[in-house]
Amino acid sequence: MNTAQAQPGDAGTTRQATPIDQESLSQLIGLAYECASHPEVEADFLHAVCTALGLDSATVILVDLKQRTNTMLSMYVDDPGVSKETLAALVADYNRRFSQFNPLTEICIDKGLLVSGNTIFSEDMVPHPMLQRTAFYNEFFQQQGWYDHAGIVSIADGKTAVTINFASKAETYPVTPAARKLLRMLAGHLARAHTLRRQLETRRVTRDAALQSLDALTFGLLILDHKRKVLFQNRPAREIIDSNKALDIRRRELRCDLPRSQKLLKDQVSMAIDAALHGIPMHWSPTQLDLQDTGQRPVAVCAYPLPTSGSPFAAAHPACLLFLRDLNAEQGLPEDQLIDMFELTPAEARIAQEIANGYSLEHAAERMGHTLGTSRTMLKRVYAKTGTNRQNELACLVMSLAGLLHPVSE
């Protein structure tokens, strides 16, 4: 593709690569990594590279290595007169006509050129006269006025590859040795940046799926930091708080306007955070926030410590899970499922429910008409069958099962 090249000093419009100093190179590398976390700056990066290389346009292509097809993801041209709508139409036209039979894709796959961090130039693929005889060249490449080609494989994993391709027009200089050198210097950084981008996207998708799953639970869940500040609350938690006049989140802290219940809530959370920070064993059980003064039934709360972890640069570290259970909810805890899953007796399933609803062992025994000793023995059997050791662990398990077995309908 480098035949009949324009020479320095030829008449006509020419466009040359901007001399690249170390500062400019650092800026290009910085833009490449910025694209990893901010994909919206991709056009700025492509513009900067085109300017530095003295080239006119760029495309981002996704190659399916198994199906041997390709999809154009985006296009950039160094012409402010070309609208986004025009570029989108060109991308759509390419994908409609050439995604199944771009000969350059076949050549790159067959020659093993699609390797992360590799640079690909015209002569690596096919001599220019051969390319000119293809329908792809005549119906797309030439229609864009493109003449010479250079590309970087930003990532390839055996299934797919992403290439960033730059092109020059016939009336400009072909890709110069200086431009080729710059592309080779950028290639490794671009490959690492794209790997980082893929990792960030994977984590984002996983995080979003996790958040949607937490919203589907039937009980409230809040994540608190070591200062009792709310870092996250799922949809049921928001609904429970919004529907209870005495509960509110003020200055990012869950509070109860009733003094006794506020003390119970604060003590429950503080003990969980202390356990998380200092490894203190858990020796407490779920409790109820008595909201009778507001005309509402109690809300069961259960705090569970989260082992401290994370980067020292993080603004906050999760330290506590706080479960909320609205006892006004029509849907009860799954006694029959508890019996089936853990081979509990009806009485054992009932005491597990009572504990999950925030009743103390003494209150549970009274409500069930058992002595405290009988209830304590029964609870030990429940621990053994469910693999738990303390009341808060049992409560968290039962509350979790309630959400899993009775998902919230939209």
Short mmCIF file of C-alpha atoms in Angstrom, two decimals:
data_model
loop_
_atom_site.label_atom_id
_atom_site.label_comp_id
_atom_site.label_asym_id
_atom_site.label_seq_id
_atom_site.Cartn_x
_atom_site.Cartn_y
_atom_site.Cartn_z
CA MET A 1 0.00 0.00 0.00
CA ASN A 2 3.02 2.27 -0.03
CA THR A 3 3.36 2.49 -3.83
CA ALA A 4 3.43 5.83 -5.63
CA GLN A 5 4.15 7.61 -2.39
CA ALA A 6 4.27 11.40 -2.30
CA GLN A 7 7.76 12.67 -1.66
CA PRO A 8 8.83 15.62 0.47
CA GLY A 9 8.64 18.74 -1.59
CA ASP A 10 5.90 17.41 -3.92
CA ALA A 11 3.35 19.97 -4.93
CA GLY A 12 -0.12 19.81 -3.43
CA THR A 13 -1.60 19.58 0.00
CA THR A 14 0.54 17.59 2.40
CA ARG A 15 0.24 16.85 6.06
CA GLN A 16 3.22 15.83 8.16
CA ALA A 17 3.60 14.30 11.57
CA THR A 18 4.11 16.73 14.41
CA PRO A 19 7.58 16.34 15.97
CA ILE A 20 7.14 14.33 19.17
CA ASP A 21 9.05 15.35 22.27
CA GLN A 22 9.04 13.46 25.56
CA GLU A 23 6.32 15.67 27.05
CA SER A 24 3.99 15.11 24.08
CA LEU A 25 4.63 11.38 24.21
CA SER A 26 3.82 11.36 27.92
CA GLN A 27 0.56 13.17 27.20
CA LEU A 28 -0.42 10.57 24.60
CA ILE A 29 0.40 7.75 27.02
CA GLY A 30 -1.60 9.50 29.73
CA LEU A 31 -4.59 9.81 27.41
CA ALA A 32 -4.34 6.11 26.58
CA TYR A 33 -4.61 5.18 30.26
CA GLU A 34 -7.33 7.76 30.88
CA CYS A 35 -9.43 5.97 28.25
CA ALA A 36 -9.36 2.91 30.51
CA SER A 37 -11.48 4.57 33.20
CA HIS A 38 -13.13 7.26 31.06
CA PRO A 39 -14.11 5.79 27.66
CA GLU A 40 -15.67 9.12 26.69
CA VAL A 41 -12.18 10.60 26.09
CA GLU A 42 -11.46 8.05 23.35
CA ALA A 43 -12.13 10.63 20.62
CA ASP A 44 -9.62 13.00 22.24
CA PHE A 45 -7.02 10.23 22.26
CA LEU A 46 -7.61 9.34 18.60
CA HIS A 47 -7.45 13.02 17.64
CA ALA A 48 -4.16 13.46 19.50
CA VAL A 49 -2.61 10.39 17.85
CA CYS A 50 -3.80 11.41 14.37
CA THR A 51 -2.32 14.87 14.89
CA ALA A 52 0.96 13.43 16.12
CA LEU A 53 1.18 10.94 13.23
CA GLY A 54 0.04 13.37 10.56
CA LEU A 55 -2.84 11.03 9.67
CA ASP A 56 -6.48 11.68 8.91
CA SER A 57 -8.74 9.09 10.48
CA ALA A 58 -9.03 6.23 12.93
CA THR A 59 -11.34 3.29 13.50
CA VAL A 60 -11.77 0.89 16.40
CA ILE A 61 -12.53 -2.67 15.25
CA LEU A 62 -13.63 -5.69 17.30
CA VAL A 63 -12.57 -8.97 15.67
CA ASP A 64 -14.22 -12.30 16.48
CA LEU A 65 -11.29 -14.68 16.03
CA LYS A 66 -13.50 -17.78 16.06
CA GLN A 67 -16.15 -16.59 13.59
CA ARG A 68 -13.57 -14.57 11.62
CA THR A 69 -15.86 -11.55 11.55
CA ASN A 70 -15.28 -7.95 12.54
CA THR A 71 -17.39 -5.10 13.91
CA MET A 72 -16.50 -1.43 13.73
CA LEU A 73 -17.10 0.09 17.16
CA SER A 74 -16.29 3.70 16.37
CA MET A 75 -14.73 6.00 13.78
CA TYR A 76 -12.86 9.28 14.04
CA VAL A 77 -11.96 11.66 11.20
CA ASP A 78 -9.83 14.75 11.57
CA ASP A 79 -12.46 17.00 10.05
CA PRO A 80 -14.66 19.19 12.28
CA GLY A 81 -17.17 19.43 9.45
CA VAL A 82 -18.08 15.74 9.78
CA SER A 83 -20.93 15.34 12.25
CA LYS A 84 -21.39 12.54 14.77
CA GLU A 85 -24.46 11.46 12.83
CA THR A 86 -22.40 11.07 9.65
CA LEU A 87 -19.78 9.02 11.48
CA ALA A 88 -22.49 6.82 13.01
CA ALA A 89 -23.96 6.24 9.55
CA LEU A 90 -20.53 5.26 8.18
CA VAL A 91 -20.02 2.81 11.05
CA ALA A 92 -23.46 1.27 10.46
CA ASP A 93 -22.81 1.01 6.71
CA TYR A 94 -19.48 -0.71 7.29
CA ASN A 95 -20.97 -3.25 9.68
CA ARG A 96 -23.85 -3.98 7.31
CA ARG A 97 -21.65 -4.53 4.27
CA PHE A 98 -18.23 -5.72 5.43
CA SER A 99 -18.41 -7.30 8.89
CA GLN A 100 -18.58 -10.77 7.30
CA PHE A 101 -15.97 -10.39 4.55
CA ASN A 102 -13.23 -7.85 5.20
CA PRO A 103 -10.19 -9.48 3.54
CA LEU A 104 -7.83 -7.64 5.89
CA THR A 105 -9.39 -9.46 8.84
CA GLU A 106 -8.77 -12.84 7.19
CA ILE A 107 -5.16 -11.92 6.39
CA CYS A 108 -4.42 -10.68 9.92
CA ILE A 109 -5.86 -13.84 11.47
CA ASP A 110 -4.05 -16.18 9.06
CA LYS A 111 -0.71 -14.42 9.55
CA GLY A 112 -1.03 -14.37 13.34
CA LEU A 113 -0.84 -10.58 13.51
CA LEU A 114 -3.61 -10.13 16.08
CA VAL A 115 -1.51 -10.27 19.23
CA SER A 116 -1.86 -7.80 22.12
CA GLY A 117 0.54 -4.89 21.74
CA ASN A 118 1.42 -5.72 18.12
CA THR A 119 1.64 -3.02 15.44
CA ILE A 120 0.39 -3.78 11.94
CA PHE A 121 1.37 -1.84 8.82
CA SER A 122 0.22 -2.15 5.22
CA GLU A 123 3.04 -4.37 4.03
CA ASP A 124 2.45 -6.76 6.94
CA MET A 125 -0.94 -7.64 5.46
CA VAL A 126 -0.85 -7.56 1.65
CA PRO A 127 0.93 -5.75 -1.20
CA HIS A 128 -0.96 -2.67 -2.30
CA PRO A 129 -1.81 -3.93 -5.85
CA MET A 130 -3.51 -7.03 -4.42
CA LEU A 131 -5.57 -4.97 -1.99
CA GLN A 132 -6.68 -2.65 -4.78
CA ARG A 133 -8.34 -5.54 -6.58
CA THR A 134 -10.66 -6.39 -3.67
CA ALA A 135 -14.26 -5.24 -3.40
CA PHE A 136 -13.51 -4.03 0.11
CA TYR A 137 -10.85 -1.61 -1.17
CA ASN A 138 -13.00 -0.25 -3.98
CA GLU A 139 -16.27 -0.07 -2.08
CA PHE A 140 -15.09 1.21 1.30
CA PHE A 141 -11.39 1.91 1.70
CA GLN A 142 -11.12 3.95 -1.48
CA GLN A 143 -14.49 5.61 -0.91
CA GLN A 144 -13.09 7.17 2.26
CA GLY A 145 -10.06 8.42 0.34
CA TRP A 146 -7.75 6.25 2.45
CA TYR A 147 -4.35 5.28 1.13
CA ASP A 148 -1.95 3.95 3.76
CA HIS A 149 -2.70 2.05 6.96
CA ALA A 150 -1.21 1.50 10.40
CA GLY A 151 -2.77 -0.22 13.38
CA ILE A 152 -2.29 -1.34 16.96
CA VAL A 153 -3.77 -4.50 18.47
CA SER A 154 -4.83 -3.14 21.84
CA ILE A 155 -5.98 -6.50 23.19
CA ALA A 156 -6.36 -10.11 22.04
CA ASP A 157 -7.43 -13.03 24.22
CA GLY A 158 -7.80 -15.95 21.81
CA LYS A 159 -11.50 -15.28 21.27
CA THR A 160 -11.61 -11.63 20.31
CA ALA A 161 -9.21 -8.85 19.42
CA VAL A 162 -9.56 -5.08 19.34
CA THR A 163 -7.55 -3.08 16.82
CA ILE A 164 -7.15 0.68 16.54
CA ASN A 165 -6.48 1.52 12.91
CA PHE A 166 -5.14 4.76 11.46
CA ALA A 167 -5.25 5.74 7.80
CA SER A 168 -3.77 8.43 5.56
CA LYS A 169 -5.24 9.85 2.38
CA ALA A 170 -3.67 9.59 -1.06
CA GLU A 171 -2.71 13.25 -1.19
CA THR A 172 -0.85 13.10 2.12
CA TYR A 173 2.37 11.44 3.13
CA PRO A 174 2.11 7.71 3.92
CA VAL A 175 2.79 6.53 7.44
CA THR A 176 6.31 7.80 8.03
CA PRO A 177 9.13 5.99 9.85
CA ALA A 178 8.76 8.48 12.70
CA ALA A 179 5.05 7.73 12.95
CA ARG A 180 5.73 4.00 12.93
CA LYS A 181 8.21 4.43 15.75
CA LEU A 182 5.67 6.38 17.76
CA LEU A 183 3.02 3.71 17.23
CA ARG A 184 5.40 1.02 18.45
CA MET A 185 6.12 3.10 21.56
CA LEU A 186 2.40 3.52 22.22
CA ALA A 187 1.43 -0.09 21.50
CA GLY A 188 2.49 -1.62 24.81
CA HIS A 189 0.87 1.15 26.83
CA LEU A 190 -2.33 0.91 24.83
CA ALA A 191 -2.48 -2.85 25.36
CA ARG A 192 -2.07 -2.42 29.12
CA ALA A 193 -4.66 0.38 29.15
CA HIS A 194 -7.18 -1.77 27.28
CA THR A 195 -6.56 -4.69 29.65
CA LEU A 196 -7.23 -2.32 32.55
CA ARG A 197 -10.38 -1.07 30.84
CA ARG A 198 -11.65 -4.62 30.40
CA GLN A 199 -10.97 -5.38 34.06
CA LEU A 200 -12.80 -2.23 35.15
CA GLU A 201 -15.76 -3.05 32.90
CA THR A 202 -15.90 -6.60 34.27
CA ARG A 203 -15.89 -5.28 37.82
CA ARG A 204 -18.56 -2.70 36.98
CA VAL A 205 -20.84 -5.33 35.45
CA THR A 206 -20.27 -7.66 38.40
CA ARG A 207 -20.93 -4.82 40.86
CA ASP A 208 -24.15 -3.82 39.10
CA ALA A 209 -25.35 -7.42 39.12
CA ALA A 210 -24.56 -7.70 42.83
CA LEU A 211 -26.45 -4.50 43.60
CA GLN A 212 -29.47 -5.69 41.64
CA SER A 213 -29.37 -8.97 43.57
CA LEU A 214 -29.30 -7.12 46.89
CA ASP A 215 -32.31 -5.06 45.79
CA ALA A 216 -34.21 -8.30 45.14
CA LEU A 217 -33.96 -9.40 48.79
CA THR A 218 -37.02 -9.05 51.01
CA PHE A 219 -35.07 -7.66 53.96
CA GLY A 220 -33.18 -4.42 54.31
CA LEU A 221 -29.40 -4.40 54.09
CA LEU A 222 -27.11 -1.48 54.87
CA ILE A 223 -23.32 -1.39 54.67
CA LEU A 224 -21.70 0.93 57.21
CA ASP A 225 -18.13 2.15 57.62
CA HIS A 226 -16.19 2.27 60.88
CA LYS A 227 -17.80 5.64 61.73
CA ARG A 228 -21.31 4.20 61.31
CA LYS A 229 -21.77 6.11 58.05
CA VAL A 230 -24.03 4.46 55.48
CA LEU A 231 -22.06 3.42 52.40
CA PHE A 232 -24.89 1.49 50.75
CA GLN A 233 -28.54 0.61 51.31
CA ASN A 234 -30.63 -1.74 49.22
CA ARG A 235 -34.17 -1.01 48.06
CA PRO A 236 -35.95 -2.85 50.92
CA ALA A 237 -33.85 -0.90 53.44
CA ARG A 238 -34.89 2.38 51.84
CA GLU A 239 -38.53 1.28 51.90
CA ILE A 240 -38.37 0.25 55.57
CA ILE A 241 -36.74 3.53 56.58
CA ASP A 242 -39.11 5.64 54.49
CA SER A 243 -42.17 3.89 55.91
CA ASN A 244 -41.15 4.33 59.57
CA LYS A 245 -41.54 7.82 60.99
CA ALA A 246 -38.98 7.22 63.73
CA LEU A 247 -36.22 6.04 61.38
CA ASP A 248 -34.12 8.35 59.25
CA ILE A 249 -30.66 8.70 57.76
CA ARG A 250 -29.14 11.98 58.85
CA ARG A 251 -25.62 12.98 57.93
CA ARG A 252 -25.26 9.51 56.42
CA GLU A 253 -26.02 7.80 59.77
CA LEU A 254 -29.10 5.67 60.47
CA ARG A 255 -30.89 7.07 63.50
CA CYS A 256 -34.06 6.41 65.48
CA ASP A 257 -35.95 9.29 67.12
CA LEU A 258 -36.98 7.12 70.07
CA PRO A 259 -34.17 7.26 72.69
CA ARG A 260 -34.35 3.64 73.87
CA SER A 261 -34.43 2.23 70.34
CA GLN A 262 -31.66 4.61 69.28
CA LYS A 263 -29.44 3.25 72.06
CA LEU A 264 -30.20 -0.34 71.03
CA LEU A 265 -29.40 0.48 67.41
CA LYS A 266 -26.19 2.32 68.27
CA ASP A 267 -25.01 -0.44 70.63
CA GLN A 268 -25.73 -3.14 68.05
CA VAL A 269 -23.79 -1.33 65.33
CA SER A 270 -20.92 -0.28 67.60
CA MET A 271 -20.35 -3.84 68.81
CA ALA A 272 -20.24 -5.11 65.22
CA ILE A 273 -17.77 -2.41 64.19
CA ASP A 274 -15.56 -3.13 67.22
CA ALA A 275 -15.60 -6.80 66.29
CA ALA A 276 -14.58 -5.92 62.74
CA LEU A 277 -11.76 -3.59 63.79
CA HIS A 278 -10.37 -5.60 66.70
CA GLY A 279 -11.42 -9.18 66.05
CA ILE A 280 -13.68 -9.30 69.11
CA PRO A 281 -15.90 -12.43 69.17
CA MET A 282 -19.61 -11.80 68.66
CA HIS A 283 -21.66 -12.43 71.79
CA TRP A 284 -24.89 -10.59 71.02
CA SER A 285 -28.12 -11.37 69.24
CA PRO A 286 -30.55 -9.51 66.98
CA THR A 287 -32.74 -6.98 68.66
CA GLN A 288 -35.98 -5.15 68.01
CA LEU A 289 -36.44 -1.42 67.69
CA ASP A 290 -39.67 -0.73 69.55
CA LEU A 291 -41.58 1.81 67.46
CA GLN A 292 -44.91 1.52 69.28
CA ASP A 293 -44.84 5.22 70.18
CA THR A 294 -45.19 5.93 66.47
CA GLY A 295 -48.06 3.47 66.06
CA GLN A 296 -45.91 0.93 64.21
CA ARG A 297 -44.69 -2.55 65.02
CA PRO A 298 -41.02 -3.21 65.76
CA VAL A 299 -38.25 -3.52 63.21
CA ALA A 300 -35.81 -6.37 63.75
CA VAL A 301 -32.16 -5.37 63.36
CA CYS A 302 -29.05 -7.51 63.23
CA ALA A 303 -25.52 -6.15 62.85
CA TYR A 304 -22.74 -8.31 61.48
CA PRO A 305 -19.04 -7.35 61.35
CA LEU A 306 -17.09 -7.19 58.11
CA PRO A 307 -13.36 -7.94 58.34
CA THR A 308 -11.41 -4.79 57.54
CA SER A 309 -9.84 -4.87 54.12
CA GLY A 310 -9.24 -2.69 51.10
CA SER A 311 -6.80 -0.12 49.88
CA PRO A 312 -5.29 2.39 52.33
CA PHE A 313 -6.18 5.03 49.75
CA ALA A 314 -9.92 4.30 49.97
CA ALA A 315 -12.03 7.08 51.47
CA ALA A 316 -14.01 4.59 53.59
CA HIS A 317 -13.85 0.93 54.51
CA PRO A 318 -16.96 -1.24 55.01
CA ALA A 319 -17.03 -2.47 58.61
CA CYS A 320 -20.57 -3.62 59.30
CA LEU A 321 -23.59 -5.21 57.65
CA LEU A 322 -26.86 -4.09 59.19
CA PHE A 323 -29.92 -6.21 58.42
CA LEU A 324 -33.41 -4.76 58.84
CA ARG A 325 -36.61 -6.78 58.95
CA ASP A 326 -39.97 -5.02 58.85
CA LEU A 327 -42.27 -7.07 61.07
CA ASN A 328 -45.24 -5.37 59.42
CA ALA A 329 -44.42 -7.26 56.24
CA GLU A 330 -47.14 -9.67 55.21
CA GLN A 331 -44.61 -12.26 54.08
CA GLY A 332 -43.39 -14.42 56.92
CA LEU A 333 -40.13 -16.28 57.26
CA PRO A 334 -40.08 -19.66 55.49
CA GLU A 335 -40.76 -22.12 58.32
CA ASP A 336 -41.52 -25.01 55.98
CA GLN A 337 -38.38 -24.36 53.94
CA LEU A 338 -36.31 -24.25 57.11
CA ILE A 339 -37.72 -27.63 58.10
CA ASP A 340 -36.94 -29.12 54.68
CA MET A 341 -33.50 -27.58 54.22
CA PHE A 342 -32.07 -28.22 57.68
CA GLU A 343 -34.24 -31.11 58.89
CA LEU A 344 -35.55 -29.04 61.79
CA THR A 345 -38.55 -29.97 63.84
CA PRO A 346 -41.47 -27.50 63.71
CA ALA A 347 -40.51 -26.24 67.18
CA GLU A 348 -36.89 -25.74 66.11
CA ALA A 349 -37.99 -23.87 62.99
CA ARG A 350 -40.23 -21.69 65.14
CA ILE A 351 -37.45 -20.72 67.53
CA ALA A 352 -35.20 -19.95 64.56
CA GLN A 353 -37.92 -17.60 63.30
CA GLU A 354 -38.26 -15.95 66.69
CA ILE A 355 -34.52 -15.31 66.89
CA ALA A 356 -34.48 -13.94 63.33
CA ASN A 357 -37.32 -11.58 64.26
CA GLY A 358 -35.14 -10.08 66.97
CA TYR A 359 -36.62 -11.72 70.05
CA SER A 360 -34.25 -12.66 72.83
CA LEU A 361 -34.09 -16.30 73.87
CA GLU A 362 -36.08 -15.45 77.01
CA HIS A 363 -38.85 -13.75 75.02
CA ALA A 364 -38.86 -16.54 72.44
CA ALA A 365 -39.28 -19.14 75.19
CA GLU A 366 -42.14 -17.14 76.70
CA ARG A 367 -43.88 -16.70 73.35
CA MET A 368 -43.56 -20.42 72.59
CA GLY A 369 -44.66 -21.52 76.07
CA HIS A 370 -41.37 -23.31 76.83
CA THR A 371 -39.01 -23.08 79.75
CA LEU A 372 -35.75 -21.21 79.21
CA GLY A 373 -33.78 -24.44 79.61
CA THR A 374 -35.86 -26.26 77.00
CA SER A 375 -35.49 -23.36 74.58
CA ARG A 376 -31.73 -23.20 75.15
CA THR A 377 -31.40 -26.92 74.38
CA MET A 378 -33.59 -26.54 71.31
CA LEU A 379 -31.47 -23.61 70.08
CA LYS A 380 -28.28 -25.65 70.43
CA ARG A 381 -29.81 -28.30 68.16
CA VAL A 382 -30.68 -25.58 65.64
CA TYR A 383 -27.08 -24.34 65.74
CA ALA A 384 -25.79 -27.84 65.02
CA LYS A 385 -28.18 -28.43 62.12
CA THR A 386 -27.66 -25.02 60.48
CA GLY A 387 -23.90 -24.78 60.99
CA THR A 388 -24.19 -21.58 63.05
CA ASN A 389 -22.78 -20.81 66.47
CA ARG A 390 -24.50 -17.66 67.73
CA GLN A 391 -27.88 -16.01 67.56
CA ASN A 392 -26.79 -13.26 65.17
CA GLU A 393 -25.36 -15.85 62.75
CA LEU A 394 -28.60 -17.81 62.84
CA ALA A 395 -30.65 -14.65 62.32
CA CYS A 396 -28.56 -13.60 59.32
CA LEU A 397 -28.97 -17.05 57.79
CA VAL A 398 -32.74 -17.15 58.23
CA MET A 399 -33.18 -13.58 56.98
CA SER A 400 -31.08 -14.39 53.94
CA LEU A 401 -33.18 -17.45 53.16
CA ALA A 402 -36.32 -15.35 53.39
CA GLY A 403 -34.99 -13.10 50.66
CA LEU A 404 -33.75 -15.91 48.47
CA LEU A 405 -36.85 -18.06 48.65
CA HIS A 406 -39.35 -15.22 48.31
CA PRO A 407 -37.84 -12.70 45.86
CA VAL A 408 -39.40 -9.28 45.59
CA SER A 409 -41.69 -8.90 42.59
CA GLU A 410 -41.33 -5.83 40.42
#
